[in-house]
Amino acid sequence: MSDIQFVFAMLVTFQIKHLIGDYLLQTGWMVRGKSTPGLGFIFPLSIHVFIHAATTFAIVWVVNPTLWWLAIFDFAAHFTMDTIKSNPGLLGRFTNMNKQSFWIPFGIDQMVHHLTHYIIIWVLLMHR
C-alpha cells in the first residue's frame, strides 16, 4: 500500500471511529453529564473519552502496536477539548441551537478532534 493509500485508509477509518465515538456510542447520560457543574462532569466525560481512546488503541494496535501511547494522546486531547466545550465558564455548552454561541464551540470541538486524528495518522505514517 502506498503512503497516499495508507493516509486515505486512515482518514476513512478515523472518520468512522469519530462517528461511532461521538454519535453512536455517546449516550444522553454522557451528554448531560459532561455539562454537570463542579466536578460531576468527570465520570461521564471519562467514559465518553475512554471509548475514543479504546477505538484509537484498536486502530493503532493493528497498524503499529509500538505506538499504543497514541490512544493516551487521543484521550488527553479529547478530554481537554470536551471539558472546555462543556464548561459554561469556558466556551460553554449552550442549548439554543439557533444561536451562533452554540455552533462556534461545537465547530471548534469537531475541528480539534479531527486535527487530533490527523496528528495520529501523521505519526502512524512516519513509523510505517
PDB file of C-alpha atoms in Angstrom:
ATOM      1  CA  MET A   1       0.000   0.000   0.000  1.00  0.00           C
ATOM      2  CA  SER A   2       1.385   3.398  -0.967  1.00  0.00           C
ATOM      3  CA  ASP A   3       1.619   6.261   1.509  1.00  0.00           C
ATOM      4  CA  ILE A   4      -1.309   8.020  -0.172  1.00  0.00           C
ATOM      5  CA  GLN A   5      -3.438   4.886   0.024  1.00  0.00           C
ATOM      6  CA  PHE A   6      -2.455   4.444   3.675  1.00  0.00           C
ATOM      7  CA  VAL A   7      -3.365   8.033   4.559  1.00  0.00           C
ATOM      8  CA  PHE A   8      -6.699   7.750   2.746  1.00  0.00           C
ATOM      9  CA  ALA A   9      -7.489   4.461   4.519  1.00  0.00           C
ATOM     10  CA  MET A  10      -6.610   6.026   7.882  1.00  0.00           C
ATOM     11  CA  LEU A  11      -8.712   9.129   7.190  1.00  0.00           C
ATOM     12  CA  VAL A  12     -11.730   6.952   6.420  1.00  0.00           C
ATOM     13  CA  THR A  13     -11.038   4.722   9.440  1.00  0.00           C
ATOM     14  CA  PHE A  14     -10.743   7.652  11.848  1.00  0.00           C
ATOM     15  CA  GLN A  15     -13.845   9.312  10.379  1.00  0.00           C
ATOM     16  CA  ILE A  16     -15.812   6.126  11.116  1.00  0.00           C
ATOM     17  CA  LYS A  17     -14.191   5.952  14.573  1.00  0.00           C
ATOM     18  CA  HIS A  18     -15.302   9.533  15.220  1.00  0.00           C
ATOM     19  CA  LEU A  19     -18.885   8.779  14.149  1.00  0.00           C
ATOM     20  CA  ILE A  20     -19.002   5.757  16.446  1.00  0.00           C
ATOM     21  CA  GLY A  21     -17.445   7.507  19.459  1.00  0.00           C
ATOM     22  CA  ASP A  22     -19.093  10.918  19.258  1.00  0.00           C
ATOM     23  CA  TYR A  23     -22.530   9.940  17.984  1.00  0.00           C
ATOM     24  CA  LEU A  24     -23.433   6.240  18.021  1.00  0.00           C
ATOM     25  CA  LEU A  25     -21.974   5.280  21.424  1.00  0.00           C
ATOM     26  CA  GLN A  26     -22.382   8.596  23.256  1.00  0.00           C
ATOM     27  CA  THR A  27     -25.452   8.268  25.454  1.00  0.00           C
ATOM     28  CA  GLY A  28     -27.754  11.007  26.691  1.00  0.00           C
ATOM     29  CA  TRP A  29     -26.303  10.413  30.167  1.00  0.00           C
ATOM     30  CA  MET A  30     -22.837  11.246  28.839  1.00  0.00           C
ATOM     31  CA  VAL A  31     -24.038  14.356  27.002  1.00  0.00           C
ATOM     32  CA  ARG A  32     -25.923  15.687  30.039  1.00  0.00           C
ATOM     33  CA  GLY A  33     -23.196  14.635  32.461  1.00  0.00           C
ATOM     34  CA  LYS A  34     -20.446  16.485  30.594  1.00  0.00           C
ATOM     35  CA  SER A  35     -22.048  19.806  31.495  1.00  0.00           C
ATOM     36  CA  THR A  36     -22.637  18.968  35.172  1.00  0.00           C
ATOM     37  CA  PRO A  37     -21.456  21.791  37.447  1.00  0.00           C
ATOM     38  CA  GLY A  38     -18.442  21.253  39.676  1.00  0.00           C
ATOM     39  CA  LEU A  39     -16.521  18.019  39.223  1.00  0.00           C
ATOM     40  CA  GLY A  40     -19.595  15.921  38.404  1.00  0.00           C
ATOM     41  CA  PHE A  41     -18.693  16.055  34.704  1.00  0.00           C
ATOM     42  CA  ILE A  42     -15.518  13.972  35.146  1.00  0.00           C
ATOM     43  CA  PHE A  43     -17.024  10.461  35.237  1.00  0.00           C
ATOM     44  CA  PRO A  44     -19.426  10.736  32.263  1.00  0.00           C
ATOM     45  CA  LEU A  45     -16.805  12.595  30.242  1.00  0.00           C
ATOM     46  CA  SER A  46     -14.159  10.000  31.114  1.00  0.00           C
ATOM     47  CA  ILE A  47     -16.407   7.162  29.908  1.00  0.00           C
ATOM     48  CA  HIS A  48     -17.096   9.015  26.656  1.00  0.00           C
ATOM     49  CA  VAL A  49     -13.412   9.782  26.100  1.00  0.00           C
ATOM     50  CA  PHE A  50     -12.386   6.235  27.040  1.00  0.00           C
ATOM     51  CA  ILE A  51     -14.499   4.973  24.115  1.00  0.00           C
ATOM     52  CA  HIS A  52     -12.482   7.249  21.812  1.00  0.00           C
ATOM     53  CA  ALA A  53      -9.176   6.137  23.316  1.00  0.00           C
ATOM     54  CA  ALA A  54     -10.129   2.452  23.105  1.00  0.00           C
ATOM     55  CA  THR A  55     -11.070   2.687  19.434  1.00  0.00           C
ATOM     56  CA  THR A  56      -7.877   4.624  18.692  1.00  0.00           C
ATOM     57  CA  PHE A  57      -5.928   1.947  20.560  1.00  0.00           C
ATOM     58  CA  ALA A  58      -7.541  -0.779  18.418  1.00  0.00           C
ATOM     59  CA  ILE A  59      -6.678   1.039  15.181  1.00  0.00           C
ATOM     60  CA  VAL A  60      -3.110   1.762  16.275  1.00  0.00           C
ATOM     61  CA  TRP A  61      -2.643  -1.820  17.511  1.00  0.00           C
ATOM     62  CA  VAL A  62      -3.422  -3.110  14.012  1.00  0.00           C
ATOM     63  CA  VAL A  63      -1.142  -0.584  12.280  1.00  0.00           C
ATOM     64  CA  ASN A  64       1.804  -0.366  14.692  1.00  0.00           C
ATOM     65  CA  PRO A  65       1.394  -1.693  18.269  1.00  0.00           C
ATOM     66  CA  THR A  66       4.516   0.129  19.469  1.00  0.00           C
ATOM     67  CA  LEU A  67       2.585   3.395  19.106  1.00  0.00           C
ATOM     68  CA  TRP A  68      -0.090   2.354  21.641  1.00  0.00           C
ATOM     69  CA  TRP A  69       0.526   5.611  23.524  1.00  0.00           C
ATOM     70  CA  LEU A  70      -1.311   7.497  20.776  1.00  0.00           C
ATOM     71  CA  ALA A  71      -4.500   6.319  22.499  1.00  0.00           C
ATOM     72  CA  ILE A  72      -3.427   8.253  25.602  1.00  0.00           C
ATOM     73  CA  PHE A  73      -2.768  11.309  23.425  1.00  0.00           C
ATOM     74  CA  ASP A  74      -6.274  10.953  21.966  1.00  0.00           C
ATOM     75  CA  PHE A  75      -7.759  10.600  25.476  1.00  0.00           C
ATOM     76  CA  ALA A  76      -5.975  13.725  26.735  1.00  0.00           C
ATOM     77  CA  ALA A  77      -6.846  15.865  23.704  1.00  0.00           C
ATOM     78  CA  HIS A  78     -10.486  14.779  23.680  1.00  0.00           C
ATOM     79  CA  PHE A  79     -10.881  15.188  27.451  1.00  0.00           C
ATOM     80  CA  THR A  80      -9.382  18.682  27.363  1.00  0.00           C
ATOM     81  CA  MET A  81     -11.474  19.869  24.410  1.00  0.00           C
ATOM     82  CA  ASP A  82     -14.740  18.447  25.722  1.00  0.00           C
ATOM     83  CA  THR A  83     -14.085  19.963  29.153  1.00  0.00           C
ATOM     84  CA  ILE A  84     -13.619  23.392  27.564  1.00  0.00           C
ATOM     85  CA  LYS A  85     -16.646  22.971  25.312  1.00  0.00           C
ATOM     86  CA  SER A  86     -18.942  21.670  28.034  1.00  0.00           C
ATOM     87  CA  ASN A  87     -17.966  24.070  30.830  1.00  0.00           C
ATOM     88  CA  PRO A  88     -20.259  27.124  30.877  1.00  0.00           C
ATOM     89  CA  GLY A  89     -17.372  29.119  32.381  1.00  0.00           C
ATOM     90  CA  LEU A  90     -15.186  28.428  29.341  1.00  0.00           C
ATOM     91  CA  LEU A  91     -16.662  28.036  25.843  1.00  0.00           C
ATOM     92  CA  GLY A  92     -19.767  26.557  27.411  1.00  0.00           C
ATOM     93  CA  ARG A  93     -22.372  24.204  26.045  1.00  0.00           C
ATOM     94  CA  PHE A  94     -25.375  26.296  25.205  1.00  0.00           C
ATOM     95  CA  THR A  95     -28.735  24.702  24.477  1.00  0.00           C
ATOM     96  CA  ASN A  96     -30.098  27.129  21.903  1.00  0.00           C
ATOM     97  CA  MET A  97     -29.109  25.594  18.558  1.00  0.00           C
ATOM     98  CA  ASN A  98     -30.408  28.696  16.764  1.00  0.00           C
ATOM     99  CA  LYS A  99     -27.601  30.842  18.112  1.00  0.00           C
ATOM    100  CA  GLN A 100     -24.024  31.154  16.978  1.00  0.00           C
ATOM    101  CA  SER A 101     -22.948  30.702  20.628  1.00  0.00           C
ATOM    102  CA  PHE A 102     -23.926  27.022  20.259  1.00  0.00           C
ATOM    103  CA  TRP A 103     -22.339  26.336  16.873  1.00  0.00           C
ATOM    104  CA  ILE A 104     -18.964  28.047  17.314  1.00  0.00           C
ATOM    105  CA  PRO A 105     -17.884  25.868  20.292  1.00  0.00           C
ATOM    106  CA  PHE A 106     -19.336  22.819  18.530  1.00  0.00           C
ATOM    107  CA  GLY A 107     -17.322  23.598  15.379  1.00  0.00           C
ATOM    108  CA  ILE A 108     -14.117  24.222  17.321  1.00  0.00           C
ATOM    109  CA  ASP A 109     -14.671  20.928  19.166  1.00  0.00           C
ATOM    110  CA  GLN A 110     -15.064  18.977  15.933  1.00  0.00           C
ATOM    111  CA  MET A 111     -12.039  20.687  14.366  1.00  0.00           C
ATOM    112  CA  VAL A 112      -9.833  19.805  17.345  1.00  0.00           C
ATOM    113  CA  HIS A 113     -10.963  16.167  17.225  1.00  0.00           C
ATOM    114  CA  HIS A 114     -10.159  15.915  13.529  1.00  0.00           C
ATOM    115  CA  LEU A 115      -6.796  17.652  13.948  1.00  0.00           C
ATOM    116  CA  THR A 116      -6.006  15.149  16.715  1.00  0.00           C
ATOM    117  CA  HIS A 117      -6.754  12.348  14.265  1.00  0.00           C
ATOM    118  CA  TYR A 118      -4.535  13.963  11.619  1.00  0.00           C
ATOM    119  CA  ILE A 119      -1.646  14.096  14.086  1.00  0.00           C
ATOM    120  CA  ILE A 120      -2.171  10.424  14.958  1.00  0.00           C
ATOM    121  CA  ILE A 121      -2.277   9.498  11.261  1.00  0.00           C
ATOM    122  CA  TRP A 122       0.902  11.502  10.629  1.00  0.00           C
ATOM    123  CA  VAL A 123       2.718   9.655  13.447  1.00  0.00           C
ATOM    124  CA  LEU A 124       1.478   6.305  12.097  1.00  0.00           C
ATOM    125  CA  LEU A 125       2.684   7.260   8.613  1.00  0.00           C
ATOM    126  CA  MET A 126       6.104   8.329   9.868  1.00  0.00           C
ATOM    127  CA  HIS A 127       6.529   4.969  11.656  1.00  0.00           C
ATOM    128  CA  ARG A 128       5.459   2.589   8.882  1.00  0.00           C
TER     129      ARG A 128
END
